[in-house]
Short mmCIF file of N, CA and C in Angstrom, two decimals:
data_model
loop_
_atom_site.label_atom_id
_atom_site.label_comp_id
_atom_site.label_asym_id
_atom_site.label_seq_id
_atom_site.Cartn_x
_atom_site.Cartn_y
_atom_site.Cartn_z
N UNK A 1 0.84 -1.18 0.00
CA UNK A 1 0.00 0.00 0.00
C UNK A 1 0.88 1.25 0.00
N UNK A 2 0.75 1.83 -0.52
CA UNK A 2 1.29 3.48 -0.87
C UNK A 2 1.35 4.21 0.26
N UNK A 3 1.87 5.09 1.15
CA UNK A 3 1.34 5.75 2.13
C UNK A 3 1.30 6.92 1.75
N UNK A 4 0.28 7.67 2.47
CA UNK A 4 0.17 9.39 2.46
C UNK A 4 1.05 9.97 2.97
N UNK A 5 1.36 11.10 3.00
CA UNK A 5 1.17 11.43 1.22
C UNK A 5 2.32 11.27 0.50
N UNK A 6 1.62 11.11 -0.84
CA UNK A 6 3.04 10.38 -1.70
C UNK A 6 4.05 11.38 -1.96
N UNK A 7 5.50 10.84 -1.59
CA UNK A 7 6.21 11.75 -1.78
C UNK A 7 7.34 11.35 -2.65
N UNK A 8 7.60 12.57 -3.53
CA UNK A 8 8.12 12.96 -5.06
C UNK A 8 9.52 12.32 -4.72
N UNK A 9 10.36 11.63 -5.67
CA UNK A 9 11.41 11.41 -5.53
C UNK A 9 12.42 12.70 -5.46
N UNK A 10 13.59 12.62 -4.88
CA UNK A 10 14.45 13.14 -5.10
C UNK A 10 16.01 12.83 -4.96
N UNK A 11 16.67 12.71 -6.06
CA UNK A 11 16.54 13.66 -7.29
C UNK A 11 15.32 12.92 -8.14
N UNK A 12 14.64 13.62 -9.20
CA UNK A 12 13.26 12.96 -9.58
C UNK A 12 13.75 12.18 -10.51
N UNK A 13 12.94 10.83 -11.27
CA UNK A 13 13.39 9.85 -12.57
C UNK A 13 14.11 10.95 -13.22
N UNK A 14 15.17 10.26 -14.39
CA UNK A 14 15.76 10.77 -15.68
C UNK A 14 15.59 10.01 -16.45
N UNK A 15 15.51 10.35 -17.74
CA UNK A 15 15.99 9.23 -19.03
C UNK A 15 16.24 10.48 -20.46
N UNK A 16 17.41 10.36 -20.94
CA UNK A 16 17.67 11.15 -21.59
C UNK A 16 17.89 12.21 -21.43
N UNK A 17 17.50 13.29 -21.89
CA UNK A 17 17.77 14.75 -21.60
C UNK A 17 16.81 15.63 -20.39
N UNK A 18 16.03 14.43 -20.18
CA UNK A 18 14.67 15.40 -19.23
C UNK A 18 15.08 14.29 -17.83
N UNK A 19 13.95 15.36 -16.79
CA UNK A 19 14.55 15.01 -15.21
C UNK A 19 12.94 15.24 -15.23
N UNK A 20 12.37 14.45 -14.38
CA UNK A 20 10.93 15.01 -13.82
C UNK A 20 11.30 15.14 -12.05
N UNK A 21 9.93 16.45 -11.67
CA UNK A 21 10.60 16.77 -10.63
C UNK A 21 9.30 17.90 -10.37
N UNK A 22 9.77 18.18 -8.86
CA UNK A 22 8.07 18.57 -8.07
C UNK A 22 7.75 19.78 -8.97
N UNK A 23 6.27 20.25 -9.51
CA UNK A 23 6.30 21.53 -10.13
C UNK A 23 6.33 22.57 -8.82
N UNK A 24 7.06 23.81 -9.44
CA UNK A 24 7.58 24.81 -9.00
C UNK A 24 6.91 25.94 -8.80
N UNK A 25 7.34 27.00 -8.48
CA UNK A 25 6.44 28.56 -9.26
C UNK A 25 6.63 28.83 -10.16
N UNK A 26 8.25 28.39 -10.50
CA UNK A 26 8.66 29.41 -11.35
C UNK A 26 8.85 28.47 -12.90
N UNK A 27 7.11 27.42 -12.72
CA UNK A 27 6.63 26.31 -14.29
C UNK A 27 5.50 27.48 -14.30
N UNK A 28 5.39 28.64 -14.26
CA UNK A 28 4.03 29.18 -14.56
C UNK A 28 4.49 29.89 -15.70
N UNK A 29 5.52 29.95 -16.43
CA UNK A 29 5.47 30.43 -17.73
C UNK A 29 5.42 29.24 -18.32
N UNK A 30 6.02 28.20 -18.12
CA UNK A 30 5.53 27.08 -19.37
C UNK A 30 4.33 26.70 -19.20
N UNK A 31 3.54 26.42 -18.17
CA UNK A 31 1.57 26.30 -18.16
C UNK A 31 1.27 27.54 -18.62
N UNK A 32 1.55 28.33 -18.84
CA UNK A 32 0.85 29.52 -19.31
C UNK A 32 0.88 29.16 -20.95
N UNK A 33 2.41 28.90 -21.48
CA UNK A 33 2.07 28.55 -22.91
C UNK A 33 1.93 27.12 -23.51
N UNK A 34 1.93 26.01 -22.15
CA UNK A 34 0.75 24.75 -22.55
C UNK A 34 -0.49 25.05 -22.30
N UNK A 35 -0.93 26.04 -21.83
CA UNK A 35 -2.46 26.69 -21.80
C UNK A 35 -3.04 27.12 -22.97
N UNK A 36 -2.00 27.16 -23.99
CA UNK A 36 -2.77 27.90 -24.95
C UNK A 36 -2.65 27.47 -26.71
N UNK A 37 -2.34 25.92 -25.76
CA UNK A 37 -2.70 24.50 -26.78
C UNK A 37 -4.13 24.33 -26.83
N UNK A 38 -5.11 23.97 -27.69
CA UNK A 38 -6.42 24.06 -27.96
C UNK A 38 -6.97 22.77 -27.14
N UNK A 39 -6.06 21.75 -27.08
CA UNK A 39 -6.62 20.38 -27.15
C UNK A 39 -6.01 19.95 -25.46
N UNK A 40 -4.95 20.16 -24.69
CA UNK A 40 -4.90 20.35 -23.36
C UNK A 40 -5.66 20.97 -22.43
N UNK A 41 -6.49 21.62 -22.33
CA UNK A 41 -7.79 22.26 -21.15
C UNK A 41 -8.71 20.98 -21.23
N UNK A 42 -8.90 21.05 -23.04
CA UNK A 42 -10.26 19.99 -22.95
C UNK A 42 -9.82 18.27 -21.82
N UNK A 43 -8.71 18.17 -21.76
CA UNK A 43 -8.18 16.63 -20.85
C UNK A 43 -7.85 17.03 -19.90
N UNK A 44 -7.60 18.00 -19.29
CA UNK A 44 -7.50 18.14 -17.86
C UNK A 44 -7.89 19.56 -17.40
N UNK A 45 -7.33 19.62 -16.03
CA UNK A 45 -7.80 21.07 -15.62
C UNK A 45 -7.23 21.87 -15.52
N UNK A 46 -6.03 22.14 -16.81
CA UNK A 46 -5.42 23.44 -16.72
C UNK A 46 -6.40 24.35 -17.22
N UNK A 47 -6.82 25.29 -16.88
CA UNK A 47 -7.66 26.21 -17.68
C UNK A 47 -7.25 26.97 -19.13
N UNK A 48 -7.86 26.55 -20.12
CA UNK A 48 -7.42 27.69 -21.28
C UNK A 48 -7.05 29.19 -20.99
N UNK A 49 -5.73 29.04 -21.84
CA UNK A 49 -5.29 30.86 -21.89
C UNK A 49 -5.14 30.57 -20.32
N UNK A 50 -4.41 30.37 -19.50
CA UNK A 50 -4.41 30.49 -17.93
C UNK A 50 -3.40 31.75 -17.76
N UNK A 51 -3.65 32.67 -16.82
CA UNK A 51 -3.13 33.70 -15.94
C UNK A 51 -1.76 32.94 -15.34
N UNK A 52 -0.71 33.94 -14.67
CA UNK A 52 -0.46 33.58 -13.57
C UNK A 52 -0.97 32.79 -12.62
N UNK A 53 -1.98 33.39 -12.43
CA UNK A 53 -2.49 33.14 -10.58
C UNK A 53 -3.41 31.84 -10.83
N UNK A 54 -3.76 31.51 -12.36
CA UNK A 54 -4.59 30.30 -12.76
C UNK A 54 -3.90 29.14 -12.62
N UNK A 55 -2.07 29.63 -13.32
CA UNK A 55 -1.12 28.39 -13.42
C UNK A 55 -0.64 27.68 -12.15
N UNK A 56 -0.40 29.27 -10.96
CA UNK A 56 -0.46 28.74 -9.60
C UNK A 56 -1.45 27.97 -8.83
N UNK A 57 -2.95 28.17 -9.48
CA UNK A 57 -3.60 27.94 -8.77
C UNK A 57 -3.35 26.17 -8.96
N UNK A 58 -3.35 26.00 -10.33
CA UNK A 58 -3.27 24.65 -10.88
C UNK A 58 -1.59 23.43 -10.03
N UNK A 59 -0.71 24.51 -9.93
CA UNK A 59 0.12 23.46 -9.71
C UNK A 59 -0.07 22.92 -8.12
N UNK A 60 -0.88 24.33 -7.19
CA UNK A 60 -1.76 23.87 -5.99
C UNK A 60 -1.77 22.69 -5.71
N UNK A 61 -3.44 22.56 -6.90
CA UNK A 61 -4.21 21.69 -7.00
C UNK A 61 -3.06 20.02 -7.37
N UNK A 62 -1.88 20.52 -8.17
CA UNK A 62 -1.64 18.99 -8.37
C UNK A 62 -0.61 18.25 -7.12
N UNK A 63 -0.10 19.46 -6.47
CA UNK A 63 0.44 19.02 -5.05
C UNK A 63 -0.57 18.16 -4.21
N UNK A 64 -1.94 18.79 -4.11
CA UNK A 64 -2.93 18.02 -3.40
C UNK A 64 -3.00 16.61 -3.74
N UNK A 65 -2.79 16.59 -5.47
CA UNK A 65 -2.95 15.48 -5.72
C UNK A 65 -2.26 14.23 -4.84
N UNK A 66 -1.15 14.84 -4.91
CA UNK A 66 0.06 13.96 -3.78
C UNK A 66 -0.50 13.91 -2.54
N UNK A 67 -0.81 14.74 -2.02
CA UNK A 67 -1.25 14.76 -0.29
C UNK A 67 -2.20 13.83 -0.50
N UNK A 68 -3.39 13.87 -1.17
CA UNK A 68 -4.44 13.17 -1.04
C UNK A 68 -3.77 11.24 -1.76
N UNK A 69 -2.79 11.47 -2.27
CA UNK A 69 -2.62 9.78 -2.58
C UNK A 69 -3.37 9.68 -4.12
N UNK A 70 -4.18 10.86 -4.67
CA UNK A 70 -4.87 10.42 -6.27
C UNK A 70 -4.04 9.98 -7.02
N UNK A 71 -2.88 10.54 -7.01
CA UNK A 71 -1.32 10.56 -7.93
C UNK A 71 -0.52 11.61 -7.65
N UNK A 72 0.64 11.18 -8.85
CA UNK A 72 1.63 12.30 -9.01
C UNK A 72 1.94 12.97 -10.21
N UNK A 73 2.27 14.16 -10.05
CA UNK A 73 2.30 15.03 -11.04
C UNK A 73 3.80 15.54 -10.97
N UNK A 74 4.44 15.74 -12.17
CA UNK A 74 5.71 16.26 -12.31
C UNK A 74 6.06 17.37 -13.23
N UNK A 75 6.93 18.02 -12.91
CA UNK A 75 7.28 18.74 -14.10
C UNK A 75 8.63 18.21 -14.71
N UNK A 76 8.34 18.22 -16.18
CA UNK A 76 9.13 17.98 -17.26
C UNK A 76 9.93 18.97 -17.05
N UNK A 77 11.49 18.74 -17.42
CA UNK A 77 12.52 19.81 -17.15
C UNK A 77 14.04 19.28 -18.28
N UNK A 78 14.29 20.03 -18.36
CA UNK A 78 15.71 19.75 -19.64
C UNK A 78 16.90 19.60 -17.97
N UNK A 79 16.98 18.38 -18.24
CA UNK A 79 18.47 18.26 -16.87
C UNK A 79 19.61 19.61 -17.06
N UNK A 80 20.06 19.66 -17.95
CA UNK A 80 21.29 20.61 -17.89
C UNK A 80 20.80 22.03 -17.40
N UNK A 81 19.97 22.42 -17.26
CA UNK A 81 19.67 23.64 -17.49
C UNK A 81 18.13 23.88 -16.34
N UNK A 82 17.04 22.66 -15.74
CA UNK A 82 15.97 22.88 -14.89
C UNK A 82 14.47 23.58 -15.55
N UNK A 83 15.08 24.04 -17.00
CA UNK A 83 14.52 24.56 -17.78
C UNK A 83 13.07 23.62 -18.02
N UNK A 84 12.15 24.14 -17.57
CA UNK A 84 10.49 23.55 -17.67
C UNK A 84 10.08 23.38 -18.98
N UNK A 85 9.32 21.97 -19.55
CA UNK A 85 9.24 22.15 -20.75
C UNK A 85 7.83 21.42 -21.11
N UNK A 86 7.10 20.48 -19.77
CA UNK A 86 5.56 19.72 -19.59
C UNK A 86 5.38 19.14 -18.64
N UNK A 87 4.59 18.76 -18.70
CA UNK A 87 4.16 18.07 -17.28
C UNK A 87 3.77 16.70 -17.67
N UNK A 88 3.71 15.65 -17.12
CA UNK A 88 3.95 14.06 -17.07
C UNK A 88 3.14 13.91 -15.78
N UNK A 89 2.05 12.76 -15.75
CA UNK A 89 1.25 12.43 -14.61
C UNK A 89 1.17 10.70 -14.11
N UNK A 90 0.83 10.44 -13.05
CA UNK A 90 0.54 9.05 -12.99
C UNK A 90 -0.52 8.68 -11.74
N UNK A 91 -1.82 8.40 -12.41
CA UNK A 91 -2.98 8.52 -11.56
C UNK A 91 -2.92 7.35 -11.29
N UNK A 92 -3.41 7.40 -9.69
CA UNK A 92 -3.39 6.13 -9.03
C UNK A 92 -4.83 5.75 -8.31
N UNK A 93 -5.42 6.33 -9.12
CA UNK A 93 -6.97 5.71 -8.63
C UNK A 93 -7.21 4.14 -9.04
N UNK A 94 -6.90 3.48 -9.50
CA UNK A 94 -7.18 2.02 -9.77
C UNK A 94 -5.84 1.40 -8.84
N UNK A 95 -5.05 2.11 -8.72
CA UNK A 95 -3.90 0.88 -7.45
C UNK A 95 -4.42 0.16 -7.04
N UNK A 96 -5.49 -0.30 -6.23
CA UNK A 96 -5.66 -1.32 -5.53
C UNK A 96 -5.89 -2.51 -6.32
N UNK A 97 -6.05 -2.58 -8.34
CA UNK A 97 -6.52 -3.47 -9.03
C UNK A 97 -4.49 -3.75 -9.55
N UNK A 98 -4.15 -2.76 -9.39
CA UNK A 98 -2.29 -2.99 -9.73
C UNK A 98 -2.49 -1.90 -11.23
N UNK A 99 -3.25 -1.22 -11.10
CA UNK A 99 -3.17 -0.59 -12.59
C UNK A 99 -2.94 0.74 -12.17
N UNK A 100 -2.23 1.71 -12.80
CA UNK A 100 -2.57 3.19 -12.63
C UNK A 100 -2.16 3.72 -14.52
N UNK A 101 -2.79 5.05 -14.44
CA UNK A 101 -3.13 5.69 -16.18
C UNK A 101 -1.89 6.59 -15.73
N UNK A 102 -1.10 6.78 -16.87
CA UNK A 102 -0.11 7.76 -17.46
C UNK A 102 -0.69 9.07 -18.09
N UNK A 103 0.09 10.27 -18.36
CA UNK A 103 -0.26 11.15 -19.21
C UNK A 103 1.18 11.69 -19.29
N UNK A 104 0.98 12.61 -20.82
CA UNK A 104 1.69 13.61 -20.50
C UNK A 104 1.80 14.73 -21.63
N UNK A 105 1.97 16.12 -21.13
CA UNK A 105 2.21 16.77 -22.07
C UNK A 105 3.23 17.98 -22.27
N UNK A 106 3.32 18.54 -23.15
CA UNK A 106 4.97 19.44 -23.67
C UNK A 106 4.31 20.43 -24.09
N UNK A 107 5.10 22.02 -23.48
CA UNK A 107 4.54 23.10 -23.78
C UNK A 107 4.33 23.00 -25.38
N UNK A 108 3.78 23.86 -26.54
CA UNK A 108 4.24 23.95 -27.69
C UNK A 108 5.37 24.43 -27.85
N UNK A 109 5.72 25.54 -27.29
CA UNK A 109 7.49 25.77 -27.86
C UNK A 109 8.54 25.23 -27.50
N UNK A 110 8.21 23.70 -26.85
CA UNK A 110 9.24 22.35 -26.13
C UNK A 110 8.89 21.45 -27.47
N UNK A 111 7.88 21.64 -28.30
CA UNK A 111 7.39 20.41 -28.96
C UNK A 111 8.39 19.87 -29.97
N UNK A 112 8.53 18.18 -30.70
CA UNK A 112 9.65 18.11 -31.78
C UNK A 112 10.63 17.99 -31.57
N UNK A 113 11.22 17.71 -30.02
CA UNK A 113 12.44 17.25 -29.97
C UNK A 113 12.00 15.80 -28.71
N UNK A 114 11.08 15.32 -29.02
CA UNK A 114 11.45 13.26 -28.54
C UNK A 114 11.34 13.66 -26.65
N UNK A 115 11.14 14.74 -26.19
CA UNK A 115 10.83 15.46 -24.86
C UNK A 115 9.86 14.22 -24.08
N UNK A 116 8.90 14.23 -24.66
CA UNK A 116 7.67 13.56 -24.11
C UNK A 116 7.76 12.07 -23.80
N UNK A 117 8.53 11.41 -25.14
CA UNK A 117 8.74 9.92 -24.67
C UNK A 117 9.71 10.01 -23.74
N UNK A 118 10.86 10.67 -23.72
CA UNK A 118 11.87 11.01 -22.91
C UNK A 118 11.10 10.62 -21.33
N UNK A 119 10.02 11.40 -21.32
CA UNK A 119 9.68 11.80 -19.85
C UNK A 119 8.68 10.51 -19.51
N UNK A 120 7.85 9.91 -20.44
CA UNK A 120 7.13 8.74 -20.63
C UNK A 120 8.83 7.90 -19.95
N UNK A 121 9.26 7.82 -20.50
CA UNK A 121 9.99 6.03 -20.23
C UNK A 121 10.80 6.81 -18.65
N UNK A 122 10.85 7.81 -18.74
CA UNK A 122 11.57 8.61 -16.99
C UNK A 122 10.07 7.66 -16.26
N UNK A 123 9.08 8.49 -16.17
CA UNK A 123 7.68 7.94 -15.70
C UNK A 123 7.29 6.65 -15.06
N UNK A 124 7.62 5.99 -16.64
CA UNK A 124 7.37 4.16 -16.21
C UNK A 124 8.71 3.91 -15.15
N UNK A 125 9.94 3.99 -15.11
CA UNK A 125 10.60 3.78 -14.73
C UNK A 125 10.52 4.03 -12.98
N UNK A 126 10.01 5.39 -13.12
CA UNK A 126 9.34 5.71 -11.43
C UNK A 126 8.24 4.47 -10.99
N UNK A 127 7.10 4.42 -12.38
CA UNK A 127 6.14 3.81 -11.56
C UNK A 127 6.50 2.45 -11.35
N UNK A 128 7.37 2.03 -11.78
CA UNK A 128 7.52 0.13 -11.25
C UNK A 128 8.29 0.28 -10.00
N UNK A 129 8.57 1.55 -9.51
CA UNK A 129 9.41 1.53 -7.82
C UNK A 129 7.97 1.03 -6.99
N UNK A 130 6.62 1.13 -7.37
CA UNK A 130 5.65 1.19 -6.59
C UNK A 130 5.34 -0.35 -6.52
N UNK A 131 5.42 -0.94 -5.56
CA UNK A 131 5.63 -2.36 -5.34
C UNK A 131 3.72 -3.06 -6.04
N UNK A 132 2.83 -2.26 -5.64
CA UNK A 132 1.89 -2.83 -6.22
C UNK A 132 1.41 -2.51 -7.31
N UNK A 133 2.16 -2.06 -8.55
CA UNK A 133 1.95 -1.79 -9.64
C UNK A 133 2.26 -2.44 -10.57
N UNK A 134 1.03 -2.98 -11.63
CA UNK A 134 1.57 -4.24 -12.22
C UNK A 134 1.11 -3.85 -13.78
N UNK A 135 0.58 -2.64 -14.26
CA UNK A 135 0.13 -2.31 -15.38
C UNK A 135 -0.14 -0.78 -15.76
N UNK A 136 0.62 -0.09 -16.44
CA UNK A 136 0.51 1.16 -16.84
C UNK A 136 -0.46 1.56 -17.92
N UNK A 137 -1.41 2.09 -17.98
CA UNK A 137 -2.54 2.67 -19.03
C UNK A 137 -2.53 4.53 -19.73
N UNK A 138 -2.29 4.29 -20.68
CA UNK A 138 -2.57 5.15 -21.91
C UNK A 138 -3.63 5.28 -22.49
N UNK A 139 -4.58 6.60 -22.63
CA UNK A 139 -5.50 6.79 -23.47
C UNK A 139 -5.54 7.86 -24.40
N UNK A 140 -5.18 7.30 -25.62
CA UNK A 140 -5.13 8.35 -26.49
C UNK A 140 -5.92 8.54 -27.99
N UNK A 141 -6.52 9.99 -27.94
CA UNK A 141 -7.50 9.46 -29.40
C UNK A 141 -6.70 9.08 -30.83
N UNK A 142 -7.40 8.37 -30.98
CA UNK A 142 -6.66 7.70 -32.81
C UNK A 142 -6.09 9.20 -34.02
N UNK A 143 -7.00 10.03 -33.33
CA UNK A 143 -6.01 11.36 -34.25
C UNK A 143 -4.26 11.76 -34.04
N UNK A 144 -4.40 11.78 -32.79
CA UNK A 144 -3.10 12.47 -31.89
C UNK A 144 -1.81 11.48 -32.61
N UNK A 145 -1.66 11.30 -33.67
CA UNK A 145 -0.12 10.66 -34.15
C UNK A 145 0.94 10.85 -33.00
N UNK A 146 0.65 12.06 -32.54
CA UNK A 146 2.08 12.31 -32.22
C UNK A 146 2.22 11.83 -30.49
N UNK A 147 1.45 11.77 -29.74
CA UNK A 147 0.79 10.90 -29.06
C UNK A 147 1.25 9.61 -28.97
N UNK A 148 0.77 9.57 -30.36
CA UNK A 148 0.87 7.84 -30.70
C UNK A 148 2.17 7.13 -30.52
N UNK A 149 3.47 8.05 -31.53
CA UNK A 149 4.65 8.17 -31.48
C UNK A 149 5.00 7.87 -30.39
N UNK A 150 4.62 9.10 -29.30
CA UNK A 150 5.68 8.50 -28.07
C UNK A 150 5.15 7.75 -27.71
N UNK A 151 4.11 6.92 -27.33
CA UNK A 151 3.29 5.48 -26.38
C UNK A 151 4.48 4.51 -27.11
N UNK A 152 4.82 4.57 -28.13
CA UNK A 152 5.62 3.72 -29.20
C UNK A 152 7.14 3.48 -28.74
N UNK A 153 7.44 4.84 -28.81
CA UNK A 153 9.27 5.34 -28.34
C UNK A 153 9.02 4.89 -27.52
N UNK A 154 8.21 4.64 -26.03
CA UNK A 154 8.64 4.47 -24.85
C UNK A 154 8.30 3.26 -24.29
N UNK A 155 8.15 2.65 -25.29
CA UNK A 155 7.75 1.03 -25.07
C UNK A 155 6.78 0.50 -25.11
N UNK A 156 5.74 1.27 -25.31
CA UNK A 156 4.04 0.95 -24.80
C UNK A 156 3.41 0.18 -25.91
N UNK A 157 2.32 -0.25 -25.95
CA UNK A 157 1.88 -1.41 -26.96
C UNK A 157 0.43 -1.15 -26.92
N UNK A 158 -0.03 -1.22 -27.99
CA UNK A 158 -1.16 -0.60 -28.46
C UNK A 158 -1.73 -1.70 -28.69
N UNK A 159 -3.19 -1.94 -27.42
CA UNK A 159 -3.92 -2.99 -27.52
C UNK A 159 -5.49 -2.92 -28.22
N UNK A 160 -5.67 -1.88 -28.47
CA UNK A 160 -6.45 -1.96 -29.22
C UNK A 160 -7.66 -0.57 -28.82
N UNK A 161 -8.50 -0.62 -29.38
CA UNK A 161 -9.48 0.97 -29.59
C UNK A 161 -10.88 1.01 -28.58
N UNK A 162 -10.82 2.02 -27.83
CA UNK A 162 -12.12 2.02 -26.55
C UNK A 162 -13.40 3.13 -27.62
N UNK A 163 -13.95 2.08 -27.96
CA UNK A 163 -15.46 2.97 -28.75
C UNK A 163 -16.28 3.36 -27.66
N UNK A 164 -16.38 4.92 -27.84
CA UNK A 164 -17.25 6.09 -27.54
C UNK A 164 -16.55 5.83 -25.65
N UNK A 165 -15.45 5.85 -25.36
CA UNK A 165 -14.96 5.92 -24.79
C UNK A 165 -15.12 6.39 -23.81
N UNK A 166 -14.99 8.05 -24.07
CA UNK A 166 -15.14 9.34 -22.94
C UNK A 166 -15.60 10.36 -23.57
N UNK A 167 -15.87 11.38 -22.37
CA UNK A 167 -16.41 12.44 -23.43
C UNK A 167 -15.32 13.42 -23.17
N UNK A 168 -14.59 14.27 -24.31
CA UNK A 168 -13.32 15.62 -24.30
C UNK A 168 -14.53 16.44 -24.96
N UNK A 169 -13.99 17.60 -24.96
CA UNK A 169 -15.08 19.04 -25.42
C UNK A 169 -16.16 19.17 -25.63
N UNK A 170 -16.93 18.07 -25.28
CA UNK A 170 -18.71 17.98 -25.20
C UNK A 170 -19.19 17.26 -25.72
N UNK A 171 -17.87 15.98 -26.51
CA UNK A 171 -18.69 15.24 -27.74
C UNK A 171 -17.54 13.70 -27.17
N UNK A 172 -18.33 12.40 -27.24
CA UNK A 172 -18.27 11.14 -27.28
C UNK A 172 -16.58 11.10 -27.63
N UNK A 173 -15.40 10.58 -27.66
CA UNK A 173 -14.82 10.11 -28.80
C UNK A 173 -14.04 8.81 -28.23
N UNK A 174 -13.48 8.05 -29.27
CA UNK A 174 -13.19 6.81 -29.66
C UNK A 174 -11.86 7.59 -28.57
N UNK A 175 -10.80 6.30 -27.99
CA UNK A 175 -9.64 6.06 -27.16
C UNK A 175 -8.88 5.30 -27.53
N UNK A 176 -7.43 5.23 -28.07
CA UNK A 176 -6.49 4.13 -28.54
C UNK A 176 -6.09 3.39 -26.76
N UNK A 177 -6.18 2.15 -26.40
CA UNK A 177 -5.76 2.05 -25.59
C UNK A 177 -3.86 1.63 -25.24
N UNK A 178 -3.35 2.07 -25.19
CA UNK A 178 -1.51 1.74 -24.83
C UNK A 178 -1.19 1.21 -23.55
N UNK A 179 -0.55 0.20 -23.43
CA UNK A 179 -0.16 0.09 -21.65
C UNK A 179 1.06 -0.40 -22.01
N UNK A 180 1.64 -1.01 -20.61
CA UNK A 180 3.06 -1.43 -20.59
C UNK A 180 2.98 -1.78 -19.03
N UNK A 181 3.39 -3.13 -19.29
CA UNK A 181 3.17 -3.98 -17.95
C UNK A 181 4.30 -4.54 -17.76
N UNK A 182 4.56 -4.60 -16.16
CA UNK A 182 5.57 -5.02 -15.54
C UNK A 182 5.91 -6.69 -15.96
N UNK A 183 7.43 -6.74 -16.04
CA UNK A 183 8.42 -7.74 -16.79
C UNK A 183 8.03 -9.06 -15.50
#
């Protein structure tokens, strides 16, 4: 069993050029311009176009996440430099079945340089420290190629398609499902 509240590694996973690691204050310029990606508000709760005081309010909220045990949230960072570049998640509402869901995403002006799988295979690598974790889950729609790409780069295996899935921006859509389960 996990205990409360979960606490962030340190120093946080690496793999490649990125370090994940607790978000900061000073990630409210990169949520400000992953805020103002069209298709990130609609999957979680950064708010579109977010303020300052919106981005703070948000990285708040994902500390709680930790206190409360839902999951963990990280910020994406270039190692040499601490330089913020997305955020990477790992929800642990199904733990008790051995499963928890992945995410992750890269400001746009981080996008195109392999960042995301980078922080994906950092991620998995954290989540198999968690002794009762026996299956990692990906949901991604069949449009998002690029998405797709990294579930791919970072080892993940594409089992097949969740029809009418969930609902993103007010409307039904289809889910590629990806996981990657412990060896």
């Amino acid at each position: 069993m996990v205990s409360l509240p979960l606490v962030l590694p340190d120093p946080g996973p690496e793999h490649g050029n990125v370090r994940l690691r607790e978000l900061q204050t000073g990630d409210v310029a990169m949520l400000r311009d992953l805020s103002t990606d069209p298709y990130v508000p609609t999957i979680g709760s950064l708010p579109p176009g977010t303020d300052d005081d919106g981005a703070l309010a948000w990285i708040t909220r994902q500390h709680e996440r930790a206190i409360t045990g839902a999951g963990y949230t990280f910020g994406i960072v270039e190692r040499t430099t601490d330089d913020a570049t997305g955020v990477a998640g790992l929800s642990l509402a199904a733990l008790a079945q051995g499963r928890a869901a992945a995410g992750y995403s890269v400001a746009p002006s981080a996008r195109g340089r392999g960042l995301a799988a980078q922080a994906l295979v950092a991620l998995t690598g954290f989540a198999w420290s968690l002794p009762e974790l026996h299956r990692i889950e990906l949901y991604i729609e069949p449009w998002n190629t690029a998405s797709l790409r990294t579930a791919g780069a970072a080892g993940y295996a594409r089992e097949g398609v969740l029809r009418s899935h969930q609902e993103i921006g007010g409307r039904r859509v289809d889910m590629e499902l990806w996981a990657a389960v412990r060896a």
